[in-house]
C-alpha atoms as a printed R data frame, in Angstrom:
    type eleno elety resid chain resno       x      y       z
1   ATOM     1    CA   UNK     A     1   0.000  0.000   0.000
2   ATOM     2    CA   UNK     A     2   1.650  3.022  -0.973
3   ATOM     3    CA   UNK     A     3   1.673  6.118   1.551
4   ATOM     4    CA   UNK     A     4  -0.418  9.284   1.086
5   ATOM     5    CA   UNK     A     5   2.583 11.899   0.992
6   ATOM     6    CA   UNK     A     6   5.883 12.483  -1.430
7   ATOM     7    CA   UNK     A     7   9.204 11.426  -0.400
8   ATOM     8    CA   UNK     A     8  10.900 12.871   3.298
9   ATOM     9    CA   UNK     A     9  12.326 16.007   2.242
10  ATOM    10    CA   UNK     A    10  16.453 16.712   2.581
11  ATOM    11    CA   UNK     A    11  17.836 17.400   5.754
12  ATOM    12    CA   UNK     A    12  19.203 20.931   4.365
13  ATOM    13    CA   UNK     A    13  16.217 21.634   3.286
14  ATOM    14    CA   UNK     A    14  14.284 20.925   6.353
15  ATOM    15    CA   UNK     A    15  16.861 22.124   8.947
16  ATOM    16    CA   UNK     A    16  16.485 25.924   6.572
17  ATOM    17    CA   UNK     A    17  12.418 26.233   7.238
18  ATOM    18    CA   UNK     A    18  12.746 24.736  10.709
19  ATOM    19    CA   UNK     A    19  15.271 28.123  11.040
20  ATOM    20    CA   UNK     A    20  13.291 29.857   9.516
21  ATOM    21    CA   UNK     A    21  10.292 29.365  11.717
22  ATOM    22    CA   UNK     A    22  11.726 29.820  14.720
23  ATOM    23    CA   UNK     A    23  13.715 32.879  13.523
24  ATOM    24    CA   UNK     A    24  10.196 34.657  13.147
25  ATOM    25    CA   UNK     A    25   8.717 33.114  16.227
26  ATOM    26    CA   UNK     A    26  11.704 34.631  17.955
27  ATOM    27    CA   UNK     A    27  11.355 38.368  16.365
28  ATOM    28    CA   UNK     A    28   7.600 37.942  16.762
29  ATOM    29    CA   UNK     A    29   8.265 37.438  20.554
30  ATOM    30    CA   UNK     A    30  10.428 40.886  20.574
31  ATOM    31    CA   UNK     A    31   7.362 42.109  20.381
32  ATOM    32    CA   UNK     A    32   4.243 40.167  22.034
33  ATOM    33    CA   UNK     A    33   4.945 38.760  25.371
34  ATOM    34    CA   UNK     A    34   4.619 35.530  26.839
35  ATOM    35    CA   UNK     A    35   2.295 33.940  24.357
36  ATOM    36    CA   UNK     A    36   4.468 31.262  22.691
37  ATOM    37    CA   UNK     A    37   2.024 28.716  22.464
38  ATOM    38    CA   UNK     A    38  -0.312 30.859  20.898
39  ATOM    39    CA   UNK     A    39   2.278 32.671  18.774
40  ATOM    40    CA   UNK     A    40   3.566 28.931  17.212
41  ATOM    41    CA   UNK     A    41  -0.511 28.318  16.506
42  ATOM    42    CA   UNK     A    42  -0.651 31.000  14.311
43  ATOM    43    CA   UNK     A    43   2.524 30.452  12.928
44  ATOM    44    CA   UNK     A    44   1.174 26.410  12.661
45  ATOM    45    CA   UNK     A    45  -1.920 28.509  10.126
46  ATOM    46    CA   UNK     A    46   0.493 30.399   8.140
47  ATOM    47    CA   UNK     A    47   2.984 27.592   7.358
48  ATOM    48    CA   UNK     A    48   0.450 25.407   6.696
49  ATOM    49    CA   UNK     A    49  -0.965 27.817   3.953
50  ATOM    50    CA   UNK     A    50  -4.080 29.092   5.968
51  ATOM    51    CA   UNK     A    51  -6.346 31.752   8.051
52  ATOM    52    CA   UNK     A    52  -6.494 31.975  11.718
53  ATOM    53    CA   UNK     A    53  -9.399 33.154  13.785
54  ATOM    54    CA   UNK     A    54  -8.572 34.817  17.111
55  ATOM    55    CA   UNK     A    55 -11.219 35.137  19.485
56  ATOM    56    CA   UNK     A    56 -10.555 36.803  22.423
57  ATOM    57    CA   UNK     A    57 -11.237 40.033  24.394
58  ATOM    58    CA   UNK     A    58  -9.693 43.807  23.493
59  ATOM    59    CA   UNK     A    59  -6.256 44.516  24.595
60  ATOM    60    CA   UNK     A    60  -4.786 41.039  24.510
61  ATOM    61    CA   UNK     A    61  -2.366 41.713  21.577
62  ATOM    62    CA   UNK     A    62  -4.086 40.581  18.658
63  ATOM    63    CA   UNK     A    63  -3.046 43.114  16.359
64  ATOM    64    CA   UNK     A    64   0.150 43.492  17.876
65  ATOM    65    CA   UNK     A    65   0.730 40.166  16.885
66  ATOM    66    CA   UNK     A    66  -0.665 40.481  13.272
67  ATOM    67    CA   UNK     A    67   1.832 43.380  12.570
68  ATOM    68    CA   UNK     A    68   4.470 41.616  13.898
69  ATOM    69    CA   UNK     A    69   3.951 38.542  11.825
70  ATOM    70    CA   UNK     A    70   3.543 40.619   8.644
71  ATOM    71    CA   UNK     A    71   6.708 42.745   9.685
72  ATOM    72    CA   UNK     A    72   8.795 39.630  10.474
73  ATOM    73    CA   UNK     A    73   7.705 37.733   7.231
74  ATOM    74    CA   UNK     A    74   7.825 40.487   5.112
75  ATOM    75    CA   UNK     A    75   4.302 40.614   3.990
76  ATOM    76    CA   UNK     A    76   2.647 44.326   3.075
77  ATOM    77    CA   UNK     A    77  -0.144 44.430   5.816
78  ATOM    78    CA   UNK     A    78  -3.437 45.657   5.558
79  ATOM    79    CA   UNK     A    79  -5.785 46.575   8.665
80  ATOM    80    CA   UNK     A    80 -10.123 46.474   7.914
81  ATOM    81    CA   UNK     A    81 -11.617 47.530  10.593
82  ATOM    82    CA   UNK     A    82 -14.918 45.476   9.845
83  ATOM    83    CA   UNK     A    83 -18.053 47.774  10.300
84  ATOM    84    CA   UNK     A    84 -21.637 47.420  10.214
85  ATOM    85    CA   UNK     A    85 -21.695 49.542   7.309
86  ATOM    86    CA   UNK     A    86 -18.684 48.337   5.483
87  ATOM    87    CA   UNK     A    87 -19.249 47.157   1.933
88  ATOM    88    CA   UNK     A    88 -17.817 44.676  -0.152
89  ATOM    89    CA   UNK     A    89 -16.254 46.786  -2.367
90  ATOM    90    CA   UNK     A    90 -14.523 47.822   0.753
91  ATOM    91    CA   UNK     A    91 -12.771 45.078   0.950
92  ATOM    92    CA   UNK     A    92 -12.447 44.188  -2.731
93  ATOM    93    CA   UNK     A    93 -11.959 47.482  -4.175
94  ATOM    94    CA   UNK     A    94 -13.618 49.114  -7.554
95  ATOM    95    CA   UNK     A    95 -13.073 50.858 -10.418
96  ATOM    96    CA   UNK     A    96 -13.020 54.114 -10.795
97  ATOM    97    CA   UNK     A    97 -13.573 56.672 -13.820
98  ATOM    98    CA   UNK     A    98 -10.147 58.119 -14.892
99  ATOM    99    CA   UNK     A    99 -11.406 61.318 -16.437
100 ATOM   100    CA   UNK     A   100  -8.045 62.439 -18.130
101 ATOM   101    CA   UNK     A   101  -8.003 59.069 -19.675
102 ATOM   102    CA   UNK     A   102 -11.321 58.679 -19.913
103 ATOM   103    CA   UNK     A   103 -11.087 55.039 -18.735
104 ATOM   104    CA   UNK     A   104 -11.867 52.991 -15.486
105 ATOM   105    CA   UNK     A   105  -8.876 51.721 -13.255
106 ATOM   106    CA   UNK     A   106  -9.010 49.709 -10.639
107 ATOM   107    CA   UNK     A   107  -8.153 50.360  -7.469
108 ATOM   108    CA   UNK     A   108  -7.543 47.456  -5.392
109 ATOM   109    CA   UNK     A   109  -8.721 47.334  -1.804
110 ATOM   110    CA   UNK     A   110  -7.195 46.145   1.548
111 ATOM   111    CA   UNK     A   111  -7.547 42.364   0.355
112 ATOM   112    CA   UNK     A   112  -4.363 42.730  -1.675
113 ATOM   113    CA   UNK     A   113  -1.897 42.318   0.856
114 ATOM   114    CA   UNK     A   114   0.531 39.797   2.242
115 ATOM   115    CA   UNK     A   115  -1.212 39.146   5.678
116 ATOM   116    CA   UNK     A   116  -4.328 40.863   6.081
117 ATOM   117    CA   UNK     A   117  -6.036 42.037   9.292
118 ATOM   118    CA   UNK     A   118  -9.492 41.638   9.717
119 ATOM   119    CA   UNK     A   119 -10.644 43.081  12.980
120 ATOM   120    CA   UNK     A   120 -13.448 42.664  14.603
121 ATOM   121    CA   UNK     A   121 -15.201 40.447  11.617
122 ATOM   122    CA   UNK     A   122 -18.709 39.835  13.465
123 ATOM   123    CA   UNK     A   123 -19.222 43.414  13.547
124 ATOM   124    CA   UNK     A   124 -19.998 43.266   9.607
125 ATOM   125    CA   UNK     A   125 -23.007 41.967   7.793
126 ATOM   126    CA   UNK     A   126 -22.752 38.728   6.473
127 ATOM   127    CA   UNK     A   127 -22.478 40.602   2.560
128 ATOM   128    CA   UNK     A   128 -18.843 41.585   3.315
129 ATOM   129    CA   UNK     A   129 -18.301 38.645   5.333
130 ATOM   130    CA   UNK     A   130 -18.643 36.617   2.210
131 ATOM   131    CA   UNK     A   131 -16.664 38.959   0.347
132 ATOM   132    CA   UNK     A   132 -13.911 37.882   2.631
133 ATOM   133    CA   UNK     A   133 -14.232 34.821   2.917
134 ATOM   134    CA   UNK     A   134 -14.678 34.255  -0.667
135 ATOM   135    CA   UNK     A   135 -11.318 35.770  -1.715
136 ATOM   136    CA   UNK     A   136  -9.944 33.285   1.390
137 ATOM   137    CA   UNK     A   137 -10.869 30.413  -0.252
138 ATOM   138    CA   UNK     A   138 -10.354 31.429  -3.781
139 ATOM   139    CA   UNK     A   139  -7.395 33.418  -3.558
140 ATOM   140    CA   UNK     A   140  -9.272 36.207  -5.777
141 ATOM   141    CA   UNK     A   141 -11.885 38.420  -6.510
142 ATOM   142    CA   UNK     A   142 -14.314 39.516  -9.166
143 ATOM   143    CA   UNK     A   143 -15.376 43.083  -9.688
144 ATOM   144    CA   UNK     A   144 -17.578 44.215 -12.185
145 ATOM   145    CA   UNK     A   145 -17.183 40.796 -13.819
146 ATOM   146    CA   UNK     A   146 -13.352 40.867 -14.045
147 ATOM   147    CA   UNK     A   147 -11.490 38.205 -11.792
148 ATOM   148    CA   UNK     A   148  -8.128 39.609  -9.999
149 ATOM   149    CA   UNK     A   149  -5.780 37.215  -8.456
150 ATOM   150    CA   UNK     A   150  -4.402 38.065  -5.268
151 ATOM   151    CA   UNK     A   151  -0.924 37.957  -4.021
152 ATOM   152    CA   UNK     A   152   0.919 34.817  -3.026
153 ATOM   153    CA   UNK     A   153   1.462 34.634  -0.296
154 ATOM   154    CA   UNK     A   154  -2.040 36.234   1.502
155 ATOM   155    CA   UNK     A   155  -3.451 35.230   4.932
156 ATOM   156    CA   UNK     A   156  -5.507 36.821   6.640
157 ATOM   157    CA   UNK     A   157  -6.165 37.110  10.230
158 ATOM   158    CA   UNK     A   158  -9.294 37.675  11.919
159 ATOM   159    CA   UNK     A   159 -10.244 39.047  15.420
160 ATOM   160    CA   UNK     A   160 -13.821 38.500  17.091
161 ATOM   161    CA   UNK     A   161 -14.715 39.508  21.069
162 ATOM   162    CA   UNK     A   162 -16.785 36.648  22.025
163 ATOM   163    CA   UNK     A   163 -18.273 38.102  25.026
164 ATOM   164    CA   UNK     A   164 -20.102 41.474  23.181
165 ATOM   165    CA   UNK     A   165 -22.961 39.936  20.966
166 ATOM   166    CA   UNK     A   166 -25.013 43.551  20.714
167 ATOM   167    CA   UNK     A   167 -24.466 44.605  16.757
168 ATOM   168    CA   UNK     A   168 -22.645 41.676  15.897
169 ATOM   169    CA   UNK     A   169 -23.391 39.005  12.922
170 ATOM   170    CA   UNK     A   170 -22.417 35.822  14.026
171 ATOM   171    CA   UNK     A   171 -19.819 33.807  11.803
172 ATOM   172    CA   UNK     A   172 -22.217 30.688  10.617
173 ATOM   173    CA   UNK     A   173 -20.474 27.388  10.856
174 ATOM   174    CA   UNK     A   174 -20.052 27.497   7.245
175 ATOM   175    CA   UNK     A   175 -18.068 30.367   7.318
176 ATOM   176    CA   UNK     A   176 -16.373 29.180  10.588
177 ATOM   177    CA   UNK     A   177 -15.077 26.432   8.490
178 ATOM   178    CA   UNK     A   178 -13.254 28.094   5.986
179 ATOM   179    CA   UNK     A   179 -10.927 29.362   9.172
180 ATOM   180    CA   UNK     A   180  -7.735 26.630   9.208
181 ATOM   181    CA   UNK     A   181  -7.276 27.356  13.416
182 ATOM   182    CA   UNK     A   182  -9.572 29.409  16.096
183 ATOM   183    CA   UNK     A   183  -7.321 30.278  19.342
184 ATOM   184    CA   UNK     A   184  -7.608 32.308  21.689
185 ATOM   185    CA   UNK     A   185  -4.642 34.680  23.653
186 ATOM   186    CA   UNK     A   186  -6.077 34.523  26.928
187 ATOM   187    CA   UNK     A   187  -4.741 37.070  29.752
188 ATOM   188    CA   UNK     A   188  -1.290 37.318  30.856
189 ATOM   189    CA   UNK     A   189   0.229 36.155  34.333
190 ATOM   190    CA   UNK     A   190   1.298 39.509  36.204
191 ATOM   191    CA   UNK     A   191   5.094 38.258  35.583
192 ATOM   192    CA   UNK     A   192   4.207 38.656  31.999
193 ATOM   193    CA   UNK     A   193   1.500 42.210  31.910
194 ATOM   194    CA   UNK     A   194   4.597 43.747  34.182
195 ATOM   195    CA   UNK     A   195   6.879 42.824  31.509
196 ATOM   196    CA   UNK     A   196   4.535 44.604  29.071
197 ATOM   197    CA   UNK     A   197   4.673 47.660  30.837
198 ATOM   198    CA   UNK     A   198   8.212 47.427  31.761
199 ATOM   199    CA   UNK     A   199   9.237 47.041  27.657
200 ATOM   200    CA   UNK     A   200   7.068 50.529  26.951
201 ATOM   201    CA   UNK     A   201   8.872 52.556  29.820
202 ATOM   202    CA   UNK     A   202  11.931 51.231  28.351
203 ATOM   203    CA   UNK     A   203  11.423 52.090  24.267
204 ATOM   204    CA   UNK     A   204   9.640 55.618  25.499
205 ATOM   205    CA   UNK     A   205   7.368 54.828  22.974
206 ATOM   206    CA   UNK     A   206   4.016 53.918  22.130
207 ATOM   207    CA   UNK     A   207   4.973 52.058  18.608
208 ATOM   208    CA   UNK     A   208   6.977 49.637  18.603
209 ATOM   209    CA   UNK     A   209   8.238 47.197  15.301
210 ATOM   210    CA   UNK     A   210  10.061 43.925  14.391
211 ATOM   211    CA   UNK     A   211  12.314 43.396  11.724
212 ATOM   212    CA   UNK     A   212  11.625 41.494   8.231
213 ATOM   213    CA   UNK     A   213  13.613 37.915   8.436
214 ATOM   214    CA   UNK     A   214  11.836 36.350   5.619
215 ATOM   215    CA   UNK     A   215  10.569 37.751   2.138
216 ATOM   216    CA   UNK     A   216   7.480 36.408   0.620
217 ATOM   217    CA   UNK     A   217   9.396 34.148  -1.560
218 ATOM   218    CA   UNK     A   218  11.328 32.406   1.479
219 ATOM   219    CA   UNK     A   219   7.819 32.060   3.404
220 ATOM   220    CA   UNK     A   220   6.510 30.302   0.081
221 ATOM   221    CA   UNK     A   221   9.811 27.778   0.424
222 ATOM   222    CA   UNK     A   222   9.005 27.108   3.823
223 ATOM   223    CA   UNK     A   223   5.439 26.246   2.572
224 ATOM   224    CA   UNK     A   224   6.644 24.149   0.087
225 ATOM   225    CA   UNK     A   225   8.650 21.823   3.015
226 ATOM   226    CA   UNK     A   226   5.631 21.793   4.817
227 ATOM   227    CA   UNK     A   227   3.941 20.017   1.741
228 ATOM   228    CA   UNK     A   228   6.977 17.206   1.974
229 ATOM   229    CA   UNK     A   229   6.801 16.475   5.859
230 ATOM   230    CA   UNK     A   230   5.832 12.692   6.205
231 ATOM   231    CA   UNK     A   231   2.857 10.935   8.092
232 ATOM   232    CA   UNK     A   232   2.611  7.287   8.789
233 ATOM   233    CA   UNK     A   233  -1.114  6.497   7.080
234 ATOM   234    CA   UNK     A   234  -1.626  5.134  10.650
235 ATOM   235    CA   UNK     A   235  -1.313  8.726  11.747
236 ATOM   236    CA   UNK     A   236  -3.813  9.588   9.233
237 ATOM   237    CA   UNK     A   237  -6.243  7.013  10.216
238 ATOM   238    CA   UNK     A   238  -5.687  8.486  13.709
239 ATOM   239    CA   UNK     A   239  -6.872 11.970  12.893
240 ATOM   240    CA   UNK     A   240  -9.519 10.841  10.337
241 ATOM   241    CA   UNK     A   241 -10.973  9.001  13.854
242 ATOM   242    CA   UNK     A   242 -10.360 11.858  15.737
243 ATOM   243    CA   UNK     A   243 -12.702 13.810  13.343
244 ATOM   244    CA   UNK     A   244 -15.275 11.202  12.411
245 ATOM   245    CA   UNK     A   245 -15.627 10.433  16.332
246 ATOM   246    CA   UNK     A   246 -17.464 13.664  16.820
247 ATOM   247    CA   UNK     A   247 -20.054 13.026  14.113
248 ATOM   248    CA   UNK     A   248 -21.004 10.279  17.158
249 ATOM   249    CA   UNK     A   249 -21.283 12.767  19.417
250 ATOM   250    CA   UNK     A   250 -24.474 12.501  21.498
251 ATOM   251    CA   UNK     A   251 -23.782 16.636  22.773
252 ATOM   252    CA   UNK     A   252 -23.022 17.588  18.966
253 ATOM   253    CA   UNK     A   253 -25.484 18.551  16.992
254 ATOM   254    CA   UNK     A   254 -22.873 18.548  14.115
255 ATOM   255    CA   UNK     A   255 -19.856 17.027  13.966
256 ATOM   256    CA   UNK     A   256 -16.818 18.055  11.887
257 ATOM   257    CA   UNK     A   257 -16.370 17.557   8.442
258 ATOM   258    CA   UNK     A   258 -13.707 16.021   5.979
259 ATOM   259    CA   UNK     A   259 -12.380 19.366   5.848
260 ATOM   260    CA   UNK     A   260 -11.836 18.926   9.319
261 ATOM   261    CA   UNK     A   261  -9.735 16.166   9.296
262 ATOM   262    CA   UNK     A   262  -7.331 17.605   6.225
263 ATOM   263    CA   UNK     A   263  -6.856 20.585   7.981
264 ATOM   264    CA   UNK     A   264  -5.982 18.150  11.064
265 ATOM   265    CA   UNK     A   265  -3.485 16.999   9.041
266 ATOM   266    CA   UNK     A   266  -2.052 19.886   7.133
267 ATOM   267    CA   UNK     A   267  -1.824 21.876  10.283
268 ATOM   268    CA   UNK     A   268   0.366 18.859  12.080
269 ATOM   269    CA   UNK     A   269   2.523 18.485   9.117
270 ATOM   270    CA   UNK     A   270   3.294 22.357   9.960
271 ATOM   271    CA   UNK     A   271   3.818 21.519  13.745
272 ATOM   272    CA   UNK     A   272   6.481 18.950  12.611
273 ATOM   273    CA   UNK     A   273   7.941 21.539  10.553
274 ATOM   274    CA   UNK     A   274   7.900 23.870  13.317
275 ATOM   275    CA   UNK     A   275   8.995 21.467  15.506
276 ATOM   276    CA   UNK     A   276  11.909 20.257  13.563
277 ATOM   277    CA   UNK     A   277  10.542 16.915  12.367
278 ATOM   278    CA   UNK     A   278  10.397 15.606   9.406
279 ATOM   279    CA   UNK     A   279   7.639 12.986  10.645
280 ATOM   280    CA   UNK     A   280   4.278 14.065  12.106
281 ATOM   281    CA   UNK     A   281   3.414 12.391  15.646
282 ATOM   282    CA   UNK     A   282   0.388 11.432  17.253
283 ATOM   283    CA   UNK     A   283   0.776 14.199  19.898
284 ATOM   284    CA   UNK     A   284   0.821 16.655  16.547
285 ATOM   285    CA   UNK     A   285  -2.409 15.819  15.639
286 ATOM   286    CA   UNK     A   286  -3.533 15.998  19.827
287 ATOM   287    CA   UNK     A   287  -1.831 19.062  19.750
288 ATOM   288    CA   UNK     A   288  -3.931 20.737  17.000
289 ATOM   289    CA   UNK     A   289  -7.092 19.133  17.496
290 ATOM   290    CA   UNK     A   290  -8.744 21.320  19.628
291 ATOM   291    CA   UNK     A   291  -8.133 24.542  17.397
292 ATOM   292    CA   UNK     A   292  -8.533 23.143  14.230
293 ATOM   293    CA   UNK     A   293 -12.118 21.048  15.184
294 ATOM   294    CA   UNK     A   294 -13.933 22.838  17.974
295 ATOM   295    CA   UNK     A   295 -15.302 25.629  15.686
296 ATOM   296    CA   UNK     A   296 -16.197 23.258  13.063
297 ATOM   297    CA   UNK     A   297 -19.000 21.331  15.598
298 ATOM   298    CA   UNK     A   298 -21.916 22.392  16.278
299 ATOM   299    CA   UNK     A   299 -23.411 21.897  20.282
300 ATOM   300    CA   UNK     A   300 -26.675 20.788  20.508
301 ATOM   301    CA   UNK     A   301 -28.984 23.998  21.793
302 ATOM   302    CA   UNK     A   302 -30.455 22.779  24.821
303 ATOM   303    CA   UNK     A   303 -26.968 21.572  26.068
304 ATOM   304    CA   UNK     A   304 -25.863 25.670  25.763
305 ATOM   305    CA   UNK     A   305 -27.464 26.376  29.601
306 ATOM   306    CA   UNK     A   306 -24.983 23.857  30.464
307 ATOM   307    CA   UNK     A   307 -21.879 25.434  29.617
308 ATOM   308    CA   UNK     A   308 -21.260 22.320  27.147
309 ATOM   309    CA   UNK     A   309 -18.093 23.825  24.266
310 ATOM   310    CA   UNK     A   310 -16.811 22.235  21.098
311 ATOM   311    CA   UNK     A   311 -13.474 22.069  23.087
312 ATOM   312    CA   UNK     A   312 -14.707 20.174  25.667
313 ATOM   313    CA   UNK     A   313 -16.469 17.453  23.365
314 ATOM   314    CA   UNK     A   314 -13.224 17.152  20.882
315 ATOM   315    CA   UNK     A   315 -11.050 16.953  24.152
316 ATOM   316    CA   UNK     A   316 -12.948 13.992  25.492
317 ATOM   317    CA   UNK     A   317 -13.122 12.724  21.901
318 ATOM   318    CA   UNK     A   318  -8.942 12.829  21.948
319 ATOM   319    CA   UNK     A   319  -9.438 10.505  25.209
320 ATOM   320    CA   UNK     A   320 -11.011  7.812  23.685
321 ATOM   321    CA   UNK     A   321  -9.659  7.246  20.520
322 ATOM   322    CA   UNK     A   322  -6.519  4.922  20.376
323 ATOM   323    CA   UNK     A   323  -3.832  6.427  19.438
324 ATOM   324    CA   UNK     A   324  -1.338  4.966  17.091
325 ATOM   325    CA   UNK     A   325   1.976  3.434  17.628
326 ATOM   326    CA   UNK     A   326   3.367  3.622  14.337
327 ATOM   327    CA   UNK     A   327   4.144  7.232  13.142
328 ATOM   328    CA   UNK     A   328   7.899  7.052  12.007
329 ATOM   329    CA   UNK     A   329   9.310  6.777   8.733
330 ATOM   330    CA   UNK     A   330  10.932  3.527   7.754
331 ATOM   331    CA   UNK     A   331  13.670  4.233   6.235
């Protein structure tokens, strides 16, 4: 039976994007404090060729961290501020009527960027929502019935507060899909919110930057390796399990999808990378399960009262599904 991946990639090559990775984890952390785990999540998204949701409360250094990342991988970022009244077109951009020419030109809109920011995206009707998440999936747009590519590469990360519902449109799990990770920052320990404070007396400044230590064309190298990381098919079966087991869910009303389980997968193969490994593990795929299935299940409504969360159900999913013993490559 012949193994769903290419062969192992070199040493060189892997040893260069494992350096690479933790080169901008390391700038990244110049910047954003104490939130490693979090930091090599969306890092996990990126390398893996996707779009992170972060939902979490104001002031918790979302889009500190989205700068940073664009900054350290050298992608042009874009902030949208997501509105109730913004438009697609927005997002998208339009033409407009040249009038010394007397010809359109387009004029692209915050979607043509390396990494793009979208903050606050439940604050905008679902209209511009699908704009978005359209040119996510798509990697383009179509205005006035003329289809532009976007750049490679272009990520986008998204910010929701999950505690203020008032004027907000809820993501539907459709849409939640198309996200490859949802993570939260959570609060700092006071070691860490001192530290904060301690780094702005020290720069006497408000702003504060990283420095570039990829370009877009080393980032797409390092995406490439991520492509050639190996997984033992029993390693596949084990996150293929790990997804199907929450269609059995009694507390789901929806369970996760096929999608789930490939971006189980893809997102692992980047945690090797990260990691250093040219072999995913079982505790990859444990590792990522949480962020990469929770927001694709639905719990059931009368189970809400209860406090029941998607990251409770796919945590006592990862319980009871064996996991594999096989996982390394054989030669």
């Amino acid at each position: 039976m012949s193994h769903p991946t290419t062969s192992p990639p070199s040493a060189e090559t892997l040893a260069r994007a494992t350096e690479h990775c933790q080169r901008v984890l390391a700038e990244v952390e110049r910047a954003v404090v104490g939130k490693r785990e979090a930091l090599e999540l969306v890092l996990t998204g990126v390398v893996a060729g996707g779009h992170v949701l972060i939902e979490d409360f104001p002031g918790l250094g979302k889009t500190l961290a989205a700068r940073s990342f664009a900054q350290a991988l050298g992608l042009d970022f874009r902030r949208a501020q997501f509105t109730p009244d913004l438009l697609p077109a927005d997002l998208t951009g339009s033409y407009v009527f040249d009038q010394r020419r007397a010809e359109f030109d387009f004029r692209p809109g915050p979607l043509f960027a390396g990494l793009l920011l979208a903050d606050e995206i439940n604050r905008t009707p679902p209209k511009t929502q699908s704009a978005l998440l359209e040119a996510m999936q798509e990697k383009q747009v179509t205005v006035e019935g003329v289809t532009h590519r976007l750049p490679r590469p272009f990520h986008v990360l998204a910010t929701a507060n999950p505690v203020e519902t008032e004027g907000t449109y809820p993501l539907p799990e459709a849409q939640l899909d198309r996200f490859l990770l949802r993570l939260q920052f959570g609060y700092p320990s006071e070691a860490e919110e001192w530290e904060v404070l301690a780094r702005r007396i020290g720069r006497r400044s408000e702003e504060q930057s990283v420095d570039a230590v990829l370009t877009p064309e080393e980032l797409l190298e390092v995406q490439r390796a991520c492509e050639d990381i190996y997984f033992h098919p029993e390693v596949g079966r084990y996150a293929v399990a790990v997804t199907a087991a929450t269609r059995e869910e009694s507390a789901l009303l929806v369970g996760a999808s096929p999608r789930g389980s490939l971006a189980l997968l893809t997102c692992a193969r980047a945690h090797a990378l990260i990691a250093g490994r040219r072999y995913v593990r079982p505790e990859d795929v444990k590792a990522l399960a949480v962020p990469t299935l929770a927001h694709r299940v639905t719990v059931r409504p009368e189970l809400w009262m209860s406090n029941v969360t998607g990251e409770q159900v796919v945590r006592s999913v990862l319980e009871r599904v064996p996991v594999p013993a096989e996982y390394r490559p054989e030669d």
